[in-house]
Each structure stands twice: as structure tokens, then as C-alpha cells.
Coordinates of C-alpha atoms in Angstrom, one line a residue:
Chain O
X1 CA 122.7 -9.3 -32.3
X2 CA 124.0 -12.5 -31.2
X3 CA 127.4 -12.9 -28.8
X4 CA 128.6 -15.3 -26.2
X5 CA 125.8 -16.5 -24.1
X6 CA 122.9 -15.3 -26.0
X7 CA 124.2 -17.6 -28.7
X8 CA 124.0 -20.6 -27.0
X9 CA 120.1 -19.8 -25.9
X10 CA 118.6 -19.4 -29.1
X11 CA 121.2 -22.0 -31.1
X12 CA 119.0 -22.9 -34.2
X13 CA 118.5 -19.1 -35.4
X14 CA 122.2 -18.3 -35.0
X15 CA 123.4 -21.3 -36.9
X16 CA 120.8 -20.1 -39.7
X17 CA 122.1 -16.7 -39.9
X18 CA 125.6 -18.4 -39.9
X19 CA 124.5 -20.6 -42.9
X20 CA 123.7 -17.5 -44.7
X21 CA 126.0 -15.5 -43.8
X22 CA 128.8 -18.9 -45.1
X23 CA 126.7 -19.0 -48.8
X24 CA 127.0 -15.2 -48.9
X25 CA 130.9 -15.4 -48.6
X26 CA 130.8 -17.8 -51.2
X27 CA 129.1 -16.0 -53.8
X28 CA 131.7 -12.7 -52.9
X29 CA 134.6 -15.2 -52.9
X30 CA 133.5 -16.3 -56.8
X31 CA 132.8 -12.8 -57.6
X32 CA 136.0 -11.4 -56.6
X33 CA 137.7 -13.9 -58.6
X34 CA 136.2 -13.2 -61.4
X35 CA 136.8 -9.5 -61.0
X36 CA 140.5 -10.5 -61.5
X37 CA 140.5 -12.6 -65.0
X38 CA 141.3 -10.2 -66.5
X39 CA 143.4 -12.0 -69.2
X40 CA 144.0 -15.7 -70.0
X41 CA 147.3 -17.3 -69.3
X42 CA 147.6 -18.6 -72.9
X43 CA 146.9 -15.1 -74.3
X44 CA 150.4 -13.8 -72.3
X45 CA 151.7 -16.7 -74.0
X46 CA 150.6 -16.8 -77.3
X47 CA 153.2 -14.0 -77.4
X48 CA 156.3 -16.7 -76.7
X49 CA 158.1 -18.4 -79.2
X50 CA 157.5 -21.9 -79.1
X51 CA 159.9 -24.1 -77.6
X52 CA 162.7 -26.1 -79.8
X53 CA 162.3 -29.5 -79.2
X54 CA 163.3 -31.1 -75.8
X55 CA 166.4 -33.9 -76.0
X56 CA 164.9 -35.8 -73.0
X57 CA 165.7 -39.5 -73.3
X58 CA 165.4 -42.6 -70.3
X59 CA 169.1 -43.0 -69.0
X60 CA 168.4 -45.7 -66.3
X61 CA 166.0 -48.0 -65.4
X62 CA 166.3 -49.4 -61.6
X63 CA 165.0 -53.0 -61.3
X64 CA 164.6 -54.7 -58.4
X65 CA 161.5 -54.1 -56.6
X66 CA 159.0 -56.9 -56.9
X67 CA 155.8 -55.0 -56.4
X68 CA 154.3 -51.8 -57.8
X69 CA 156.7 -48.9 -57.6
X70 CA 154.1 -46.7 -55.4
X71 CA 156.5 -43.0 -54.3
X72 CA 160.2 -42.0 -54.5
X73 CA 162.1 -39.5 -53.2
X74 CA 165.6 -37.9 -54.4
X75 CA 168.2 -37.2 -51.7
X76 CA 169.9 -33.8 -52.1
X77 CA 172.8 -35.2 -53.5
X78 CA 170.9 -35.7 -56.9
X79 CA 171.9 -39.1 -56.8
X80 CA 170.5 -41.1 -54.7
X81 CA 167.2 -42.1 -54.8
X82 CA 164.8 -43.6 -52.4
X83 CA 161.6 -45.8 -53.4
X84 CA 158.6 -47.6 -51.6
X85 CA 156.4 -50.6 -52.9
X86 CA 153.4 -52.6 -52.9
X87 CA 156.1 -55.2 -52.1
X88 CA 156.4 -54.1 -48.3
X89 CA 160.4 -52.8 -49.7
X90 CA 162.1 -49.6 -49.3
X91 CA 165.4 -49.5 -51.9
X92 CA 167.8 -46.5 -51.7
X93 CA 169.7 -46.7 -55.2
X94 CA 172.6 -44.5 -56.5
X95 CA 171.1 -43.5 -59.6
X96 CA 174.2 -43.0 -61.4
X97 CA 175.2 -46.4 -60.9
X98 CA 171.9 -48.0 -60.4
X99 CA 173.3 -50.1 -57.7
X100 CA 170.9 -50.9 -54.7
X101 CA 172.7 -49.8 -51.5
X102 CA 170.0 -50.3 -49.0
X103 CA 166.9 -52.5 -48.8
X104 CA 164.9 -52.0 -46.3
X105 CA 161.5 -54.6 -45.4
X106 CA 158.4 -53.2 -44.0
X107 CA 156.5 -55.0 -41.7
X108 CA 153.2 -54.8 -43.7
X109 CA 153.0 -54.1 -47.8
X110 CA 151.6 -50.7 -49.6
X111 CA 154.2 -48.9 -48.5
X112 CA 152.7 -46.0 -50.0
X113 CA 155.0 -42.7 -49.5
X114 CA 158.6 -42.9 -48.7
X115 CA 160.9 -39.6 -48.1
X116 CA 164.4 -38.2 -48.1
X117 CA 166.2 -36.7 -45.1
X118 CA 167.3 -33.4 -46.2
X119 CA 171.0 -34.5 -44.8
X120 CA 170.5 -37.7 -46.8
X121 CA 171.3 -39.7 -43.1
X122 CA 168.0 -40.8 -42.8
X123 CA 164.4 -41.4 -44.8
X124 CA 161.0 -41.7 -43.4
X125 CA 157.7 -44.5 -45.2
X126 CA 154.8 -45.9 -44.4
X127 CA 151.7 -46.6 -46.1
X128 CA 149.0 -48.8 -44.8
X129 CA 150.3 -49.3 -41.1
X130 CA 149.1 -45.8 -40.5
X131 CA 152.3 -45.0 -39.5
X132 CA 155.1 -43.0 -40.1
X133 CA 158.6 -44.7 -39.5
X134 CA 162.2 -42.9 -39.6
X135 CA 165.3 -45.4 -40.3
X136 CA 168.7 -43.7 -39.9
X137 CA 171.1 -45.0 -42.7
X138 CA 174.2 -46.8 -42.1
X139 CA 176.1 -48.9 -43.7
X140 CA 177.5 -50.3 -40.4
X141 CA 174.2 -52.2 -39.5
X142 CA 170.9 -53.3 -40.7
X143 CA 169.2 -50.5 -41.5
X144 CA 165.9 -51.9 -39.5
X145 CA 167.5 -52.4 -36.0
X146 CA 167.6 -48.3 -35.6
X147 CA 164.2 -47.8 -37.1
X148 CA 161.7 -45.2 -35.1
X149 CA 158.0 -45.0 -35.3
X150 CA 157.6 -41.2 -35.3
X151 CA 153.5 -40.6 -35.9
X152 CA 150.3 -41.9 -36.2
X153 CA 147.0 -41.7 -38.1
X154 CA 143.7 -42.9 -37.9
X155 CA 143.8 -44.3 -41.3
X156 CA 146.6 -45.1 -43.8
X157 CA 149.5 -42.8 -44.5
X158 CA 149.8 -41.3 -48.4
X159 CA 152.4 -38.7 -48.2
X160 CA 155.4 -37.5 -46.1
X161 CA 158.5 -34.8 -46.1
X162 CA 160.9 -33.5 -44.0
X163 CA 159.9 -30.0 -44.4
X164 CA 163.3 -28.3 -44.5
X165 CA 165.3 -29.9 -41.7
X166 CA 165.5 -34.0 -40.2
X167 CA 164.3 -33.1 -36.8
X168 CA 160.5 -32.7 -38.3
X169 CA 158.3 -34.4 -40.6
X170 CA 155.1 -33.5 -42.3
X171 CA 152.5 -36.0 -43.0
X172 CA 149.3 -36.9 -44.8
X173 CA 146.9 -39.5 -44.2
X174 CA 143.6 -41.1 -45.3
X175 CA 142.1 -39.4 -42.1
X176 CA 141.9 -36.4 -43.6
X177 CA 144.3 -34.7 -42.1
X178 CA 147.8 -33.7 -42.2
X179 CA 149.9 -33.5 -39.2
X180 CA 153.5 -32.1 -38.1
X181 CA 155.4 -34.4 -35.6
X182 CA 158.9 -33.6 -34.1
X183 CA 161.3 -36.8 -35.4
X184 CA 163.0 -37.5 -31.6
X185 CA 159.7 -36.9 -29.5
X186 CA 156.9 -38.2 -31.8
X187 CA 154.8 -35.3 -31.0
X188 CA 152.4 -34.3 -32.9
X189 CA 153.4 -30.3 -33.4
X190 CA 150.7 -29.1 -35.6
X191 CA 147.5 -30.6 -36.9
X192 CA 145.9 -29.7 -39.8
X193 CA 141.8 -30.4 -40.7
X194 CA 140.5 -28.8 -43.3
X195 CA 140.1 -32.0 -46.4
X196 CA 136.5 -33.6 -46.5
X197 CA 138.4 -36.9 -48.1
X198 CA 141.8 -39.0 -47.8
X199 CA 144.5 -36.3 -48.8
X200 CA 146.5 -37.7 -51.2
X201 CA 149.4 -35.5 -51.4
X202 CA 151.2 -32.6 -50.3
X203 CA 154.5 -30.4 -50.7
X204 CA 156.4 -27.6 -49.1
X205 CA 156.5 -24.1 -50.2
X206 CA 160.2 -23.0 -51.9
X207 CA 161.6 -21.9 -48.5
X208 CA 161.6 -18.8 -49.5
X209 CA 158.0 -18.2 -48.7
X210 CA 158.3 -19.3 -45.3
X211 CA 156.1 -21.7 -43.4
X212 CA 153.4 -23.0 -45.8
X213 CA 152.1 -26.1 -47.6
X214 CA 149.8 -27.6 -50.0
X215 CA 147.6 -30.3 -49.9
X216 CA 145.0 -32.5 -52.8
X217 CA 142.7 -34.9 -51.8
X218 CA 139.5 -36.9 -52.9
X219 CA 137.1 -33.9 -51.7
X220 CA 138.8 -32.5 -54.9
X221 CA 140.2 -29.5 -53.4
X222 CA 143.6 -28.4 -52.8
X223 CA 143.8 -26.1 -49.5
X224 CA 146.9 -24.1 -48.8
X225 CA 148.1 -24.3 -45.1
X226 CA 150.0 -21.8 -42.8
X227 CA 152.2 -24.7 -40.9
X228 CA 152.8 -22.5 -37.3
X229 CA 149.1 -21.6 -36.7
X230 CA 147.4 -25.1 -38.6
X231 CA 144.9 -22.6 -40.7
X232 CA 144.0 -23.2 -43.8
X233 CA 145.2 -20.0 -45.9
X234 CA 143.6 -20.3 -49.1
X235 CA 141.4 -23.0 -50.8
X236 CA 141.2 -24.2 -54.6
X237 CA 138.7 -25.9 -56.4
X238 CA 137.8 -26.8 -59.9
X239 CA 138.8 -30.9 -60.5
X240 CA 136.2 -33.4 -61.0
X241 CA 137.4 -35.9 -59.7
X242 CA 140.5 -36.9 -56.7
X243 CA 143.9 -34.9 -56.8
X244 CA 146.2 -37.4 -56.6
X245 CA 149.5 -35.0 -56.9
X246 CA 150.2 -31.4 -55.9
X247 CA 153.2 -29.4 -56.4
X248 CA 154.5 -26.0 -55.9
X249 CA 155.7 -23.7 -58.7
X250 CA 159.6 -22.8 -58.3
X251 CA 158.9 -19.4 -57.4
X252 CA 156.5 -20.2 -54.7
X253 CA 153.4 -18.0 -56.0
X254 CA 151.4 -21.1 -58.0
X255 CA 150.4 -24.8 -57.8
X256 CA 150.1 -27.3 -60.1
X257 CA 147.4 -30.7 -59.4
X258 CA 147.3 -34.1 -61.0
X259 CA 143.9 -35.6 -60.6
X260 CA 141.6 -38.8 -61.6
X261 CA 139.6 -36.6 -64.0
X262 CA 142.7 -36.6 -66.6
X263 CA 143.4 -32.9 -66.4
X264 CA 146.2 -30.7 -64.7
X265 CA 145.2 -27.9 -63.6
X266 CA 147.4 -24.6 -62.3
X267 CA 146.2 -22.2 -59.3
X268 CA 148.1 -19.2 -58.9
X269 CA 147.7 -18.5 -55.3
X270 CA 147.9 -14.5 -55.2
X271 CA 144.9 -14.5 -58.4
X272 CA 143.3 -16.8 -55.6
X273 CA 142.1 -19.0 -59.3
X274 CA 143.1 -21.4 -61.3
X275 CA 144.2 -19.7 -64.7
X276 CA 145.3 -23.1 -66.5
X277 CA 144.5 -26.6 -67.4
X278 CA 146.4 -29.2 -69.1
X279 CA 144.1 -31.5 -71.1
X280 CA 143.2 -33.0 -74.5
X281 CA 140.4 -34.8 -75.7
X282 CA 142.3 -37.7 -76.2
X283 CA 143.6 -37.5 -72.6
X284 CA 140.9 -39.6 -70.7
X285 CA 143.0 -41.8 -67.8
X286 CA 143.8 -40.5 -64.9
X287 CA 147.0 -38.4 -63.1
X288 CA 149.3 -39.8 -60.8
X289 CA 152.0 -37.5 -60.6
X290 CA 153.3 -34.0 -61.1
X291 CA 156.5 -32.3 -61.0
X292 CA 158.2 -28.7 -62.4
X293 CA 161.4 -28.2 -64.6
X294 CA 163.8 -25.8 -62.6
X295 CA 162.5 -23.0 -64.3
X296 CA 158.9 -24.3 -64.3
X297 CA 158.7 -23.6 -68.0
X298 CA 158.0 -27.5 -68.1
X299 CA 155.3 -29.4 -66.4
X300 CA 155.4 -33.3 -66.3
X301 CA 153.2 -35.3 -65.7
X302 CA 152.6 -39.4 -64.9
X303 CA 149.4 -40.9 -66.3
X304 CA 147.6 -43.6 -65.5
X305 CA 148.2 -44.8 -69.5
X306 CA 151.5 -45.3 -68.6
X307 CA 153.1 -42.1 -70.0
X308 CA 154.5 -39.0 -68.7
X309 CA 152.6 -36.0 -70.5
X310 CA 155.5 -33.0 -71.0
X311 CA 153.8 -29.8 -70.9
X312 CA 154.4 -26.5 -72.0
X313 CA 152.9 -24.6 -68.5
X314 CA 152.7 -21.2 -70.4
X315 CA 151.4 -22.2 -73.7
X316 CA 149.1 -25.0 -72.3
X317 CA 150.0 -27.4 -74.9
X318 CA 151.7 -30.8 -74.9
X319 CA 155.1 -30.5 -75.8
X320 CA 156.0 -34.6 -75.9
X321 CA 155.7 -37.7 -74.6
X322 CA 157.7 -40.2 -72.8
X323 CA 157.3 -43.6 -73.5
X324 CA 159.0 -46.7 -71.6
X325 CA 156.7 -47.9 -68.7
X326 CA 154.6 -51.0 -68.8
X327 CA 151.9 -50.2 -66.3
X328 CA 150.8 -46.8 -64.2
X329 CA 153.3 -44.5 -63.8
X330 CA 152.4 -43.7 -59.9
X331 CA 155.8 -41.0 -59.0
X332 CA 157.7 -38.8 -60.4
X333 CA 160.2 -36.1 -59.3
X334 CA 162.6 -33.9 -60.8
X335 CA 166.1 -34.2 -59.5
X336 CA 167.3 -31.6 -56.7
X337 CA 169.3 -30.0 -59.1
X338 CA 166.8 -30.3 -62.3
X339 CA 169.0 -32.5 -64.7
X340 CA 167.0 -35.3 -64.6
X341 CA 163.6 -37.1 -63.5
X342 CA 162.4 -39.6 -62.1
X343 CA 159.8 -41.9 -62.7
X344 CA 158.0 -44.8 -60.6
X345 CA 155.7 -47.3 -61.9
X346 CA 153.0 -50.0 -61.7
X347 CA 155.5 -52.1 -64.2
X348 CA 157.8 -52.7 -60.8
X349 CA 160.5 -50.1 -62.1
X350 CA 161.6 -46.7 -61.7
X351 CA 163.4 -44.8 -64.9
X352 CA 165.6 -42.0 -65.0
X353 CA 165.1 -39.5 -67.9
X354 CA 167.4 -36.7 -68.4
Chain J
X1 CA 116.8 -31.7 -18.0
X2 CA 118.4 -34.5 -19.6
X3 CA 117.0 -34.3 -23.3
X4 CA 117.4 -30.6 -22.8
X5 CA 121.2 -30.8 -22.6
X6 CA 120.8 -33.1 -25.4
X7 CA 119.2 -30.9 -27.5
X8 CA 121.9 -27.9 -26.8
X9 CA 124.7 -30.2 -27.2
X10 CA 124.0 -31.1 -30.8
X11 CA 123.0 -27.4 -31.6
X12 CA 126.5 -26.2 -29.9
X13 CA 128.4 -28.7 -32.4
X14 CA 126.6 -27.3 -35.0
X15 CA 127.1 -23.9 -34.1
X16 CA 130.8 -24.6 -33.7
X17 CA 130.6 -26.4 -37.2
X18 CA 129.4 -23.1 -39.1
X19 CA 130.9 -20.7 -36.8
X20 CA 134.5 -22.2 -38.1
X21 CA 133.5 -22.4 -41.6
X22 CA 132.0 -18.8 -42.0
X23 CA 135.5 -18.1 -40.5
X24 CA 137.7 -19.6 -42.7
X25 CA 135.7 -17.8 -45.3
X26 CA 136.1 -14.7 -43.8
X27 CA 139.5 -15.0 -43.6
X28 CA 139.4 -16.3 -47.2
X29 CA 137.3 -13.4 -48.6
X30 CA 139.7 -10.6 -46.9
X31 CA 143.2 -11.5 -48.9
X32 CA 144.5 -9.7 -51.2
X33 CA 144.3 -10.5 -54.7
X34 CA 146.3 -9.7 -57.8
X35 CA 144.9 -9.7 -61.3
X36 CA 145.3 -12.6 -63.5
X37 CA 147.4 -10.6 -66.4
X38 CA 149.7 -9.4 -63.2
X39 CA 149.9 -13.1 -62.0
X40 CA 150.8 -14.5 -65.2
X41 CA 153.1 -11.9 -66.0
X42 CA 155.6 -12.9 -63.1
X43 CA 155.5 -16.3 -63.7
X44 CA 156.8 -15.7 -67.6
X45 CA 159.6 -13.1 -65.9
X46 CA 160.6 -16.0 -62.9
X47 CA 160.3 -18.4 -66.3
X48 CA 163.3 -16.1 -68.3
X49 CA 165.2 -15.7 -65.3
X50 CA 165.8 -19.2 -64.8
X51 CA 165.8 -20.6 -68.2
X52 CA 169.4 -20.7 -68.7
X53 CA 169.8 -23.0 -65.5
X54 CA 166.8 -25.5 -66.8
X55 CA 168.9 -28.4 -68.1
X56 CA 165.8 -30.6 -69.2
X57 CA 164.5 -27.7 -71.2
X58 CA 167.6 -26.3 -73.1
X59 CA 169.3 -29.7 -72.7
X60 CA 172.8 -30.2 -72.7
X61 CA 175.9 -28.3 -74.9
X62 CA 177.6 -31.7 -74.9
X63 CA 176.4 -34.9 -73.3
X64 CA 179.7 -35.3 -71.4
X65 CA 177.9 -32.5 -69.1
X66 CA 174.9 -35.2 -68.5
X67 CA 175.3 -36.6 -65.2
X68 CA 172.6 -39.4 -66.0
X69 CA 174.5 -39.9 -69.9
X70 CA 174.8 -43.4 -71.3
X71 CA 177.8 -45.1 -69.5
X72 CA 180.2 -45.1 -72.5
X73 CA 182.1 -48.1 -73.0
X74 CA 185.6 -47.5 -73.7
X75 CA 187.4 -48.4 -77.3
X76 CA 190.5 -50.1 -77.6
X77 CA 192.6 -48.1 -80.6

């Protein structure tokens, strides 16, 4: 009944029939996903035998920072290993060694996400200044006299990757939005609104599945975004409280979130559901972090009780913990080529486990 | 004439406001879905394929092959 002009001359009954219209989709949207649980992920598993125990034991612990460890990054060397702090610092440390071979001092503190150049020539950070800021590595000069101010938000940084090559980088902010800039313009390629709170974390597809990337934030949703056209693709729901960590499955066709309300939850994005969570009852604080094993049999997870949770993902239980932290454990990430992970904490450290 | 553009300016934002959202449903609402059971049942076949290369699950045949193992200090026979 309603198109183009007549629209705009009888406004309040068109954006009625709109609101309607939105709360019918809803309902169909829920209904449809139901239609499809047809069986429970644990039920598939049951069948599995369970896992012999894991040998997974801390190897390093990297001291040096003098404020909480707040995000790493591994270069794709599996050795190196960048990390950001509360302490205004950026350290990149051979892991192997544990040697520090750059420091790198931020102008203002909370330097809240920090990221690897997939070359390893270069990582990005920034955190409260809003900003995201490139510094190409050398070990001819200080690190600081080349650095570049790529992007920025409206509100303070919490995330950032190079999504597949150094000459972009993907960001996520406060603002509620994510954003795309090109590294040597400091354009802003893409934007991408969607989150009704501060995201708090995002990651890129397997690059297999082309162009796309997830997102968590405090409006407790995690969106899935197409990163040529800025859509939002699919939308998932179900935490009670912020998602503080998001991570694709290997294979490219689930996610797993970390959020404030203790659980992990896992959203398999052609189901369009969520068809597991992590918890126990005696699992009350908080998520920080979440990663995959290589073959994503194994989800880990950092707690705001200083632990990392290990979990089986197909049998939903908890198949260990690791103990050594003395505060939050805020970051973790598996190593590029899955022998090891590693973990950053409140306690000023970051440990190695492998 | 003034309030009047007032007036049509708010309802226009809000018109824009739901027209996006009932998009993004519709777009939503039209994927394609697989059952759950056909979901899952990838995941556990990506899960076998890969198990073999998933060092922190089946661990190491000998820690020499541990890139992050202890740094052994050597004896003197």
C-alpha cells in the first residue's frame, strides 16, 4: 500500500505496520530455529569416546610488563608474541626464549588490544586513545619514530586484526562499531553498525570462507558481518550478560563466545542457533577469553577466577584446568601452528602452555 | 511550516530506523538453514579429520618434538 512518496505523507501508520511487520519476523526467525533442533549436540556425542587425558603443562612465563596484561597476539612464526598493558607498554617477546626484543611506550595507558602483522614486520594497539596505531618493526631504530595513526573512533578501541594481509586492519571500538581502514591511507573502507553496546571483540573467518567476521559486545549479541558490503549477515543471541570474547571454529561454520554471565556458549552459523553451552554450577565469574585447539575438539577458556577452563566442545564437559595465574586471566590465543597457548593476565604476566 | 518539517523529520528518522531493521530481518529470515543433527555432524567429521594434527590434544610422542619443552640443561658425564 505504502511506497516512496506516500510513505513520507502518512509517516506514523507506515512505521506501525513496520513495527509489526519487525515483531512478526521475529517470532518466524525463533520458529524456524526451532524447526531445526532436531538433535542435541551432546547426544551426537555421547556416542564418542571420551578423551585420554591432556599433557598440557605451563612452559614459559614472560615477565616484564608492569601493568595488567590486557591482549596478545602471536606472529605467524609461532614464536613471537606481541602484548599490550594497562602499563601504557607494548612487548614483542620470542616466546621460545622469553627474551623481550621490542618495548614499545604508548602515549596514554589501557592499551587494550594489540595485533600481529601477518608478515610479522609490523603490529597495530590502541586502547583508550581511541585510536588505532601501526609501528613497523626494526631493529635498526626506535620502534616509535615510524609509528602511524591509521583510524579513529568515537570511543575507546577494544579489538584489532589485520584481516589477512598488512595493508588493512579491522577494528572494534566502544562506539559500537567496527570499522575497516586501509593501513597507508587511513581510510575508513568499510563501516559496520549493527551492536547496541561497546563491542568487545571480534575475529576473522578461516580464509576459506571468504570475506566475513564476528563480533560480541555488551548488547549481548554476537552479529556475523559480510566485510565488502558492511551487512550484518546473521545475528546470535542467548548470553545474559557482555561477550567479552568471540572466536571462529576452524572449519569456519561455528562460533564460540566468552561472556560476564560465566557461560561459553557455541552458535553454529548454518543451524542459525546456538546448540552448546559450557557451564557448571560452580562456574560463577566471568569469561575473558576464548580460543580453539587446531582441530577444535578443545575449547579454552580464561576466567575471571584466574583459570583457564579446558573444554571438551563435543561432549560439553570440562576436561581440566590450568592453574598458574594470580589475578584475571584477560587473553588467550592458541599458537599459529596449535602447539601451544597463550595466556595473558591481571597478575602482570603472560604464560605459555603447551 | 516550521514545526511541520519538524514533525516529518522525526517521523522520517523513525521510518528509516524500522525500515532498516525489518530489513535486516528480512534478510535474516530468508537464509538457509541446516538442521542441528546435520550441523553437528560436520563439525565431529572436520573434528576426526584434523585430530591427528592437534598437538595440545594428542600431545607429543616425545617431548624433544615440543617446541615450548623445558630448556634442558645439559649433564657433564
Amino acid at each position: 500500500m505504502s511506497e516512496g512518496g506516500l510513505k513520507v505523507e502518512q509517516p506514523m501508520e507506515s512505521v506501525e505496520a513496520l513495527s509489526r511487520e519487525a515483531e512478526g519476523l521475529k517470532v518466524k526467525l525463533e520458529e524456524e530455529r526451532q524447526k531445526l533442533n532436531d538433535v542435541p549436540l551432546t547426544t551426537v556425542a555421547a556416542r564418542l569416546e571420551n578423551l585420554p587425558p591432556l599433557n598440557i603443562k605451563p612452559r614459559r612465563v614472560l615477565k616484564g610488563h608492569q601493568g595488567k596484561v590486557l591482549c596478545s597476539d602471536w606472529c605467524n612464526d609461532k614464536r613471537h608474541l606481541v602484548s599490550s598493558s594497562q602499563d601504557g607498554k607494548m612487548i614483542i617477546w620470542d616466546a621460545f626464549t622469553t627474551n623481550k626484543e621490542h618495548a614499545v611506550t604508548m602515549p596514554t595507558t589501557w592499551v587494550m588490544a594489540c595485533a600481529y602483522a601477518p608478515t610479522g614486520n609490523m603490529v597495530a594497539c590502541g586502547g583508550l586513545d581511541n585510536k588505532v596505531t601501526v609501528y613497523p618493526l626494526s631493529f635498526d631504530e626506535d620502534v616509535t619514530q615510524k609509528k602511524k595513526a591509521v583510524g579513529t573512533h568515537t570511543s575507546y578501541m577494544s579489538c584489532c586484526t589485520f584481516p589477512y594481509s598488512d595493508q588493512q586492519i579491522l577494528t572494534g571500538s566502544g562506539d559500537s562499531t567496527c570499522a575497516l581502514w586501509d593501513v597507508e591511507s587511513g581510510l575508513m573502507l568499510q563501516s559496520f553498525h549493527g551492536h547496541q553496546g561497546d563491542v568487545m571483540a571480534l575475529d576473522l573467518a578461516p580464509s576459506e570462507n571468504g570475506n566475513t567476521f564476528v563480533s560480541g559486545g555488551c548488547d549481548k549479541m554476537a552479529l556475523i558481518w559480510d566485510m565488502r558490503t558492511g551487512q550484518c549477515v546473521q545475528s546470535f543471541e542467548g548470553h545474559e550478560s557482555d561477550i567479552n570474547s568471540v572466536k571462529f571454529y576452524p572449519s569456519g561454520d561455528a562460533i564460540a563466545t566468552g561472556s560476564d554471565d560465566a557461560t561459553c556458549r557455541l552458535f553454529d552459523l548454518r543451524a542459525d542457533r546456538e546448540i552448546a553451552v559450557y557451564t557448571k554450577e560452580s562456574i560463577i565469574f566471568g569469561v575473558n577469553a576464548v580460543d580453539f585447539s587446531v582441530s577444535g575438539r578443545l575449547l579454552f577458556a580464561g576466567y575471571n577466577d584466574y583459570t583457564v577452563n579446558v573444554w571438551d566442545a563435543l561432549k560439553c564437559q570440562r576436561l581440566t584446568i590450568l592453574y598458574g595465574h594470580e589475578n584475571r586471566v584477560s587473553c588467550l590465543k592458541m599458537s599459529p601452528d596449535g602447539t601451544a597457548i597463550s595466556t595473558g593476565s591481571w597478575d602482570f604476566t603472560l604464560r605459555i602452555w603447551a | 511550516m516550521c514545526l511541520n518539517g519538524i514533525v516529518k523529520g522525526e517521523a522520517q528518522t523513525n521510518l528509516q530506523v524500522q525500515s532498516s531493521i525489518v530489513e535486516q530481518l528480512r534478510r535474516e529470515a530468508s537464509i538457509k538453514r541446516t538442521p542441528v543433527s546435520e550441523a553437528v555432524e560436520d563439525i565431529k567429521q572436520f573434528i576426526l579429520q584434523h585430530e591427528q594434527e592437534d598437538y595440545l590434544l594428542i600431545g607429543f610422542s616425545s617431548q624433544k618434538n615440543n617446541p615450548f619443552r623445558e630448556k634442558s640443561s645439559c649433564d657433564i658425564l
